[in-house]
Amino acid sequence: MSHPAPARPLSASADASPDVSAGASAASADSSGAPAAPPSGAPTAADLLDFVRRTAADRELVDSLPLDPEGRTWVRLEGPGGSEAWLIGWPPGTGTGWHDHADSLGAFATARGTLTENALAVRLPASGWKTLELADGLDRSRRLAEGGGRAFGRHHVHEVLNESPDTHAVSVHAYYPPLPLIRRFSRTGAVLRLEQVERPEDWQ
């Protein structure tokens, strides 16, 4: 039995970024179309979640992060098994905007304050589109207070926000493999638009 697609292109674009095509789909499937198996010994999403929770409980490390009242701050950490990890400070009212993580697994935990995650229960096409119309019922939202964490799989689409009007939040994030790219989106109602593709040199 077939099911309706949860998201459909409104306008496929021939000038869609080649970075999206190469980065979001590369190494994601073998010749049979099945997801590529992770290397033996690679950290799982559960391993990443355990790491971010333990790291978020390290008061000395969390307190060492410089905080800025105007913008987010971050420090690169040594993640487990070759993963990419970050300690991030969130001024009141700041957020990431909608984005995904290509083929990377991930996890994050709140070390101070409360963060809100809004997510989409959908896997977006890897390439060939600029604008999608989302079906009803895809939105998920959760609040992660201090000590709270969550793990997610490949191609996870979300935004993370510090909605407090007056309190900084701090969190720990980890990704495996290290992020090959981030696709950033804008959203108006049910319409999601690809705005930018970032590479590691843009945030390191």
XYZ file of N, CA and C in Angstrom:
612
model
N 0.846 -1.186 0.000
C 0.000 0.000 0.000
C 0.883 1.238 0.000
N 0.575 2.166 -0.864
C 1.388 3.372 -0.937
C 0.860 4.411 0.031
N 1.762 5.286 0.479
C 1.416 6.364 1.401
C 1.759 7.689 0.740
N 0.991 8.749 1.024
C 1.314 10.047 0.446
C 2.654 10.545 0.952
N 3.396 11.200 0.093
C 4.693 11.760 0.488
C 4.467 12.866 1.502
N 5.247 12.917 2.579
C 5.049 13.931 3.607
C 5.506 15.315 3.175
N 6.335 15.416 2.164
C 6.783 16.718 1.676
C 6.966 16.610 0.181
N 6.583 17.649 -0.560
C 6.740 17.596 -2.008
C 7.326 18.897 -2.510
N 8.151 18.822 -3.554
C 8.727 20.054 -4.084
C 7.647 20.958 -4.657
N 7.743 22.257 -4.330
C 6.894 23.245 -4.980
C 7.531 23.703 -6.274
N 8.875 23.789 -6.240
C 9.569 24.221 -7.456
C 10.948 23.608 -7.485
N 11.114 22.552 -8.235
C 12.447 21.982 -8.416
C 13.272 22.975 -9.198
N 14.539 23.104 -8.812
C 15.362 24.122 -9.438
C 16.604 23.502 -10.042
N 16.862 23.825 -11.274
C 18.059 23.293 -11.930
C 19.316 23.878 -11.329
N 19.171 25.033 -10.648
C 20.367 25.637 -10.074
C 20.505 25.299 -8.594
N 19.823 24.239 -8.130
C 20.009 23.807 -6.748
C 21.482 23.548 -6.510
N 21.926 23.903 -5.316
C 23.351 23.866 -5.021
C 23.941 22.482 -5.264
N 25.041 22.395 -5.992
C 25.685 21.087 -6.158
C 26.189 20.549 -4.831
N 26.431 21.428 -3.868
C 26.865 20.965 -2.561
C 25.794 20.112 -1.903
N 24.532 20.468 -2.086
C 23.465 19.665 -1.510
C 23.460 18.273 -2.115
N 23.546 18.211 -3.426
C 23.509 16.923 -4.100
C 24.684 16.052 -3.693
N 25.859 16.657 -3.657
C 27.041 15.873 -3.350
C 27.114 15.528 -1.875
N 26.795 16.511 -1.005
C 27.011 16.289 0.414
C 25.901 15.522 1.086
N 24.645 15.766 0.733
C 23.560 15.143 1.462
C 23.313 13.720 1.007
N 23.692 13.385 -0.221
C 23.428 12.033 -0.676
C 24.678 11.168 -0.747
N 25.842 11.770 -0.768
C 27.072 10.990 -0.875
C 27.205 10.060 0.318
N 27.577 8.813 0.044
C 27.830 7.806 1.073
C 26.588 7.472 1.878
N 25.399 7.877 1.428
C 24.207 7.560 2.188
C 23.579 6.250 1.733
N 23.992 5.721 0.603
C 23.419 4.462 0.134
C 24.451 3.703 -0.678
N 24.315 2.376 -0.635
C 25.168 1.573 -1.491
C 24.438 1.341 -2.811
N 24.951 0.446 -3.657
C 24.358 0.260 -4.977
C 22.952 -0.322 -4.907
N 22.589 -0.936 -3.783
C 21.249 -1.486 -3.638
C 20.257 -0.458 -3.133
N 20.741 0.731 -2.773
C 19.865 1.767 -2.253
C 19.719 1.715 -0.744
N 20.368 0.760 -0.078
C 20.273 0.667 1.376
C 21.230 1.663 2.021
N 20.907 2.127 3.236
C 21.815 3.048 3.929
C 23.185 2.414 4.132
N 24.215 3.214 3.997
C 25.567 2.715 4.198
C 25.763 2.330 5.659
N 26.441 1.217 5.903
C 26.692 0.780 7.271
C 27.785 1.635 7.897
N 27.625 2.004 9.187
C 28.678 2.782 9.839
C 29.916 1.929 10.035
N 31.091 2.556 10.085
C 32.315 1.795 10.321
C 32.241 1.051 11.646
N 32.903 -0.088 11.704
C 32.942 -0.858 12.939
C 33.556 -0.008 14.049
N 32.909 0.021 15.206
C 33.421 0.789 16.329
C 32.997 2.242 16.328
N 32.253 2.685 15.311
C 31.787 4.076 15.270
C 30.769 4.309 16.379
N 30.743 5.498 16.973
C 29.765 5.764 18.021
C 28.339 5.738 17.481
N 27.427 5.217 18.266
C 26.012 5.206 17.927
C 25.353 6.471 18.470
N 24.093 6.671 18.100
C 23.357 7.809 18.658
C 23.274 7.696 20.182
N 23.134 6.465 20.700
C 23.100 6.270 22.155
C 24.431 6.649 22.797
N 25.545 6.319 22.132
C 26.863 6.712 22.644
C 26.993 8.234 22.699
N 26.525 8.893 21.644
C 26.601 10.361 21.606
C 25.736 10.977 22.698
N 24.553 10.406 22.916
C 23.682 10.925 23.962
C 24.317 10.757 25.334
N 24.925 9.611 25.590
C 25.612 9.396 26.866
C 26.728 10.423 27.045
N 27.478 10.681 25.975
C 28.567 11.655 26.052
C 28.052 13.059 26.362
N 27.025 13.517 25.643
C 26.570 14.897 25.861
C 25.955 15.057 27.247
N 25.294 14.032 27.740
C 24.724 14.126 29.088
C 25.817 14.194 30.152
N 26.827 13.344 30.015
C 27.930 13.368 30.988
C 28.679 14.695 30.920
N 28.909 15.189 29.717
C 29.644 16.443 29.561
C 28.833 17.620 30.090
N 27.526 17.602 29.875
C 26.662 18.676 30.373
C 26.642 18.733 31.896
N 26.949 17.620 32.544
C 26.980 17.578 34.006
C 28.310 18.055 34.579
N 29.289 18.370 33.720
C 30.606 18.845 34.155
C 30.516 20.348 34.436
N 30.260 20.690 35.695
C 30.042 22.098 36.063
C 31.238 22.979 35.727
N 32.437 22.468 35.959
C 33.641 23.273 35.699
C 33.759 23.612 34.219
N 33.517 22.630 33.368
C 33.580 22.871 31.927
C 32.495 23.848 31.488
N 31.279 23.623 31.933
C 30.165 24.494 31.535
C 30.415 25.923 31.979
N 30.918 26.094 33.196
C 31.169 27.442 33.718
C 32.328 28.140 33.018
N 33.176 27.366 32.317
C 34.334 27.965 31.638
C 33.972 28.588 30.291
N 32.763 28.327 29.790
C 32.384 28.849 28.476
C 32.128 30.348 28.548
N 32.832 31.149 27.743
C 32.535 32.583 27.713
C 31.134 32.813 27.140
N 30.363 33.663 27.801
C 29.010 33.962 27.341
C 28.944 35.393 26.826
N 28.182 35.589 25.771
C 28.042 36.891 25.131
C 26.557 37.263 25.159
N 26.215 38.469 25.604
C 24.794 38.833 25.651
C 24.156 39.001 24.284
N 24.958 39.115 23.228
C 24.425 39.415 21.906
C 24.308 38.198 20.979
N 25.202 37.238 21.117
C 25.208 36.130 20.169
C 25.693 34.843 20.815
N 25.467 33.747 20.108
C 25.901 32.456 20.620
C 27.427 32.369 20.641
N 27.930 31.630 21.595
C 29.365 31.345 21.692
C 29.533 29.830 21.706
N 30.726 29.356 21.309
C 30.928 27.911 21.268
C 32.406 27.575 21.415
N 32.639 26.360 21.893
C 33.985 25.809 22.046
C 33.943 24.381 21.527
N 34.914 24.022 20.694
C 34.997 22.657 20.164
C 35.491 21.720 21.262
N 34.867 20.547 21.348
C 35.238 19.531 22.323
C 35.720 18.273 21.610
N 36.355 17.400 22.365
C 36.778 16.106 21.835
C 35.654 15.109 22.050
N 34.981 14.719 20.979
C 33.871 13.783 21.105
C 34.341 12.343 21.056
N 33.476 11.389 21.408
C 33.861 9.980 21.416
C 33.996 9.415 20.009
N 34.976 8.543 19.816
C 35.099 7.804 18.566
C 35.263 8.639 17.324
N 35.908 9.820 17.458
C 36.122 10.675 16.306
C 34.933 11.549 15.957
N 33.962 11.650 16.859
C 32.806 12.505 16.611
C 33.170 13.976 16.808
N 32.340 14.833 16.265
C 32.475 16.281 16.416
C 31.591 16.721 17.578
N 32.121 17.508 18.504
C 31.338 17.916 19.666
C 31.567 19.392 19.963
N 30.532 20.020 20.542
C 30.561 21.460 20.817
C 29.870 21.769 22.144
N 30.436 22.730 22.860
C 29.784 23.360 24.011
C 29.292 24.716 23.521
N 27.985 24.989 23.637
C 27.390 26.175 23.024
C 26.626 26.985 24.060
N 26.839 28.303 24.040
C 26.100 29.227 24.891
C 25.045 29.968 24.084
N 23.858 30.101 24.658
C 22.696 30.685 23.990
C 22.191 31.889 24.775
N 22.379 33.108 24.294
C 21.768 34.255 24.973
C 20.248 34.153 24.929
N 19.553 34.869 25.796
C 18.089 34.862 25.752
C 17.567 35.237 24.367
N 16.564 34.481 23.910
C 15.909 34.801 22.653
C 16.631 34.399 21.389
N 17.688 33.581 21.484
C 18.438 33.184 20.286
C 18.073 31.764 19.857
N 18.397 31.437 18.606
C 18.112 30.108 18.091
C 18.917 29.822 16.842
N 18.794 28.613 16.353
C 19.584 28.171 15.202
C 18.927 28.474 13.869
N 17.601 28.588 13.842
C 16.879 28.512 12.577
C 16.780 27.057 12.144
N 15.911 26.783 11.163
C 15.709 25.415 10.679
C 16.934 24.929 9.901
N 17.344 23.686 10.162
C 18.514 23.122 9.482
C 18.495 21.604 9.610
N 19.366 20.938 8.839
C 19.585 19.510 9.021
C 21.082 19.238 9.080
N 21.449 17.947 9.187
C 22.836 17.559 9.459
C 23.355 16.531 8.465
N 22.786 16.502 7.265
C 23.221 15.550 6.240
C 23.214 14.131 6.800
N 24.294 13.384 6.619
C 24.324 11.974 7.004
C 24.820 11.727 8.427
N 24.878 12.755 9.241
C 25.404 12.591 10.598
C 24.308 12.253 11.602
N 24.618 11.316 12.498
C 23.825 11.104 13.703
C 24.146 12.232 14.670
N 23.289 12.460 15.653
C 23.593 13.521 16.604
C 22.883 13.338 17.926
N 23.294 14.163 18.878
C 22.654 14.223 20.190
C 23.013 15.558 20.815
N 22.127 16.054 21.662
C 22.480 17.232 22.449
C 21.792 17.166 23.796
N 22.376 17.874 24.772
C 21.836 17.917 26.124
C 21.979 19.323 26.663
N 21.023 19.742 27.461
C 21.042 21.065 28.069
C 21.830 21.014 29.366
N 22.806 21.887 29.479
C 23.634 21.951 30.680
C 23.181 23.042 31.634
N 22.528 24.066 31.097
C 22.047 25.190 31.915
C 20.852 25.806 31.196
N 19.842 26.212 31.954
C 18.673 26.827 31.351
C 17.754 25.789 30.725
N 16.960 26.232 29.749
C 16.008 25.370 29.046
C 16.053 25.685 27.561
N 16.102 24.654 26.742
C 16.054 24.818 25.295
C 14.787 24.171 24.748
N 14.289 24.738 23.662
C 13.147 24.171 22.950
C 13.622 23.650 21.604
N 13.247 22.432 21.271
C 13.523 21.886 19.947
C 12.216 21.723 19.197
N 12.128 22.360 18.032
C 11.051 22.114 17.082
C 11.632 21.277 15.959
N 10.988 20.163 15.619
C 11.526 19.232 14.628
C 10.440 18.831 13.637
N 10.872 18.307 12.510
C 9.975 17.784 11.492
C 10.166 16.277 11.379
N 9.074 15.540 11.455
C 9.127 14.091 11.333
C 9.084 13.721 9.852
N 10.172 14.052 9.155
C 10.235 13.818 7.712
C 11.705 13.781 7.298
N 11.994 12.984 6.295
C 13.315 13.003 5.675
C 13.188 13.770 4.369
N 13.904 14.871 4.261
C 13.809 15.715 3.082
C 14.579 15.117 1.915
N 14.160 15.394 0.671
C 14.960 14.968 -0.483
C 16.372 15.533 -0.387
N 17.358 14.762 -0.819
C 18.753 15.177 -0.698
C 19.107 16.305 -1.650
N 18.400 16.412 -2.785
C 18.786 17.425 -3.770
C 17.630 17.657 -4.737
N 17.812 18.636 -5.621
C 16.870 18.849 -6.703
C 15.666 19.681 -6.349
N 15.711 20.403 -5.226
C 14.570 21.227 -4.842
C 15.045 22.502 -4.166
N 14.206 23.511 -4.215
C 14.456 24.757 -3.492
C 13.326 25.061 -2.513
N 12.118 24.574 -2.795
C 10.962 24.857 -1.955
C 10.101 23.612 -1.819
N 9.688 23.303 -0.579
C 8.829 22.150 -0.311
C 7.566 22.600 0.412
N 6.482 21.899 0.133
C 5.265 22.075 0.908
C 5.138 20.891 1.853
N 5.062 21.159 3.152
C 5.012 20.112 4.159
C 3.577 19.662 4.400
N 3.399 18.371 4.577
C 2.084 17.831 4.908
C 1.737 18.167 6.356
N 0.477 18.018 6.716
C 0.045 18.227 8.094
C 0.605 17.130 8.999
N 0.777 17.456 10.260
C 1.121 16.455 11.262
C 2.588 16.114 11.379
N 3.473 16.896 10.748
C 4.902 16.584 10.796
C 5.631 17.274 11.942
N 5.020 18.287 12.553
C 5.714 19.078 13.566
C 5.784 18.359 14.906
N 6.963 18.419 15.506
C 7.188 17.892 16.848
C 7.887 18.980 17.660
N 7.573 19.072 18.950
C 8.210 20.078 19.795
C 8.476 19.485 21.167
N 9.614 19.840 21.749
C 9.933 19.388 23.106
C 10.777 20.448 23.793
N 10.649 20.487 25.100
C 11.462 21.391 25.918
C 12.453 20.547 26.715
N 13.704 20.958 26.695
C 14.764 20.224 27.384
C 15.351 21.117 28.462
N 14.951 20.854 29.694
C 15.488 21.593 30.833
C 16.872 21.046 31.189
N 17.513 21.662 32.153
C 18.863 21.251 32.553
C 18.912 19.752 32.823
N 19.861 19.074 32.184
C 20.004 17.630 32.321
C 19.254 16.840 31.267
N 18.341 17.490 30.553
C 17.579 16.803 29.517
C 18.362 16.702 28.226
N 18.190 15.606 27.516
C 18.901 15.420 26.257
C 18.100 14.582 25.292
N 18.535 14.570 24.044
C 17.892 13.730 23.026
C 18.881 13.390 21.929
N 18.671 12.231 21.330
C 19.486 11.778 20.206
C 18.620 11.780 18.960
N 19.260 11.836 17.796
C 18.510 11.813 16.546
C 19.328 11.146 15.455
N 18.622 10.692 14.426
C 19.257 9.985 13.324
C 19.687 10.908 12.204
N 20.103 10.300 11.117
C 20.570 11.053 9.959
C 19.433 11.876 9.353
N 19.792 12.994 8.753
C 18.842 13.859 8.039
C 17.775 14.447 8.961
N 18.113 14.645 10.221
C 17.170 15.214 11.183
C 17.008 16.711 10.915
N 15.769 17.169 10.771
C 15.474 18.571 10.491
C 14.885 19.209 11.744
N 15.531 20.276 12.242
C 15.019 20.903 13.461
C 15.512 22.336 13.591
N 14.996 23.012 14.600
C 15.542 24.270 15.078
C 15.605 24.172 16.593
N 16.604 24.837 17.185
C 16.774 24.835 18.629
C 16.753 26.284 19.097
N 15.992 26.542 20.174
C 15.755 27.907 20.627
C 15.947 28.033 22.131
N 16.489 29.171 22.555
C 16.422 29.574 23.953
C 15.335 30.641 24.042
N 14.163 30.237 24.485
C 13.018 31.142 24.506
C 12.929 31.989 25.766
N 13.873 31.809 26.681
C 13.860 32.622 27.898
C 14.108 34.089 27.558
N 13.394 35.010 28.198
C 13.629 36.436 27.944
C 14.831 36.992 28.683
N 15.367 36.234 29.650
C 16.406 36.839 30.494
C 17.513 35.892 30.964
N 17.514 34.638 30.527
C 18.471 33.661 31.056
C 19.244 32.980 29.933
N 20.570 32.971 30.054
C 21.395 32.204 29.127
C 21.111 30.705 29.276
N 21.255 29.976 28.194
C 21.270 28.515 28.229
C 22.623 28.045 27.708
N 23.023 26.864 28.134
C 24.259 26.238 27.656
C 23.937 24.787 27.324
N 24.506 24.285 26.232
C 24.238 22.906 25.831
C 25.481 22.261 25.245
N 25.446 20.937 25.169
C 26.525 20.142 24.576
C 25.943 19.362 23.404
N 26.643 19.379 22.264
C 26.180 18.722 21.043
C 27.278 17.810 20.516
N 26.898 16.690 19.907
C 27.870 15.783 19.296
C 27.275 15.178 18.028
N 28.138 14.975 17.020
C 27.709 14.458 15.715
C 28.722 13.439 15.201
N 28.216 12.380 14.597
C 29.084 11.414 13.932
C 28.395 10.914 12.663
N 29.155 10.888 11.553
C 30.505 11.450 11.406
C 30.490 12.965 11.554
N 31.677 13.589 11.737
C 31.710 15.048 11.804
C 30.936 15.660 10.644
N 30.209 16.723 10.920
C 29.273 17.286 9.947
C 29.948 17.614 8.616
N 29.479 17.003 7.519
C 30.020 17.340 6.202
C 29.441 18.646 5.672
N 28.226 18.955 6.131
C 27.562 20.199 5.738
C 26.320 20.371 6.600
N 25.791 21.575 6.597
C 24.505 21.887 7.205
C 23.671 22.597 6.147
N 22.458 22.124 5.919
C 21.531 22.853 5.047
C 20.629 23.712 5.924
N 20.531 24.990 5.589
C 19.693 25.914 6.358
C 18.450 26.269 5.563
N 17.324 26.338 6.282
C 16.028 26.545 5.660
C 15.308 27.735 6.299
N 14.437 28.353 5.538
C 13.452 29.275 6.099
C 12.092 28.596 6.006
N 11.187 29.014 6.872
C 9.875 28.378 6.881
C 8.783 29.426 7.040
N 7.771 29.353 6.184
C 6.576 30.169 6.297
C 5.381 29.234 6.244
N 4.759 28.990 7.400
C 3.656 28.035 7.456
C 4.118 26.659 7.040
N 3.476 26.107 6.019
C 3.816 24.767 5.542
C 4.907 24.774 4.481
N 5.425 25.940 4.147
C 6.403 26.045 3.067
C 7.814 26.150 3.646
N 8.667 25.222 3.243
C 10.070 25.190 3.666
C 10.937 25.501 2.456
N 11.875 26.422 2.616
C 12.723 26.842 1.495
C 14.192 26.663 1.851
N 14.936 26.026 0.975
C 16.380 25.891 1.149
C 17.033 27.243 0.906
N 17.769 27.740 1.905
C 18.370 29.063 1.804
C 19.882 29.031 1.635
N 20.538 28.056 2.257
C 22.003 28.097 2.294
C 22.556 26.718 2.624
N 23.716 26.416 2.094
C 24.457 25.211 2.462
C 25.781 25.649 3.060
N 26.036 25.233 4.295
C 27.271 25.601 4.991
C 28.207 24.410 5.062
N 29.489 24.709 4.949
C 30.552 23.713 5.075
C 31.295 23.921 6.396
N 32.080 22.924 6.847
C 32.769 23.055 8.130
C 33.595 24.331 8.265
N 34.190 24.821 7.189
C 34.988 26.043 7.314
C 34.136 27.255 7.695
N 32.823 27.145 7.553
C 31.938 28.263 7.903
C 31.694 28.385 9.386
N 31.905 27.296 10.153
C 31.627 27.378 11.587
C 32.793 26.996 12.480
N 33.907 26.530 11.889
C 35.039 26.131 12.748
C 36.037 27.266 12.896
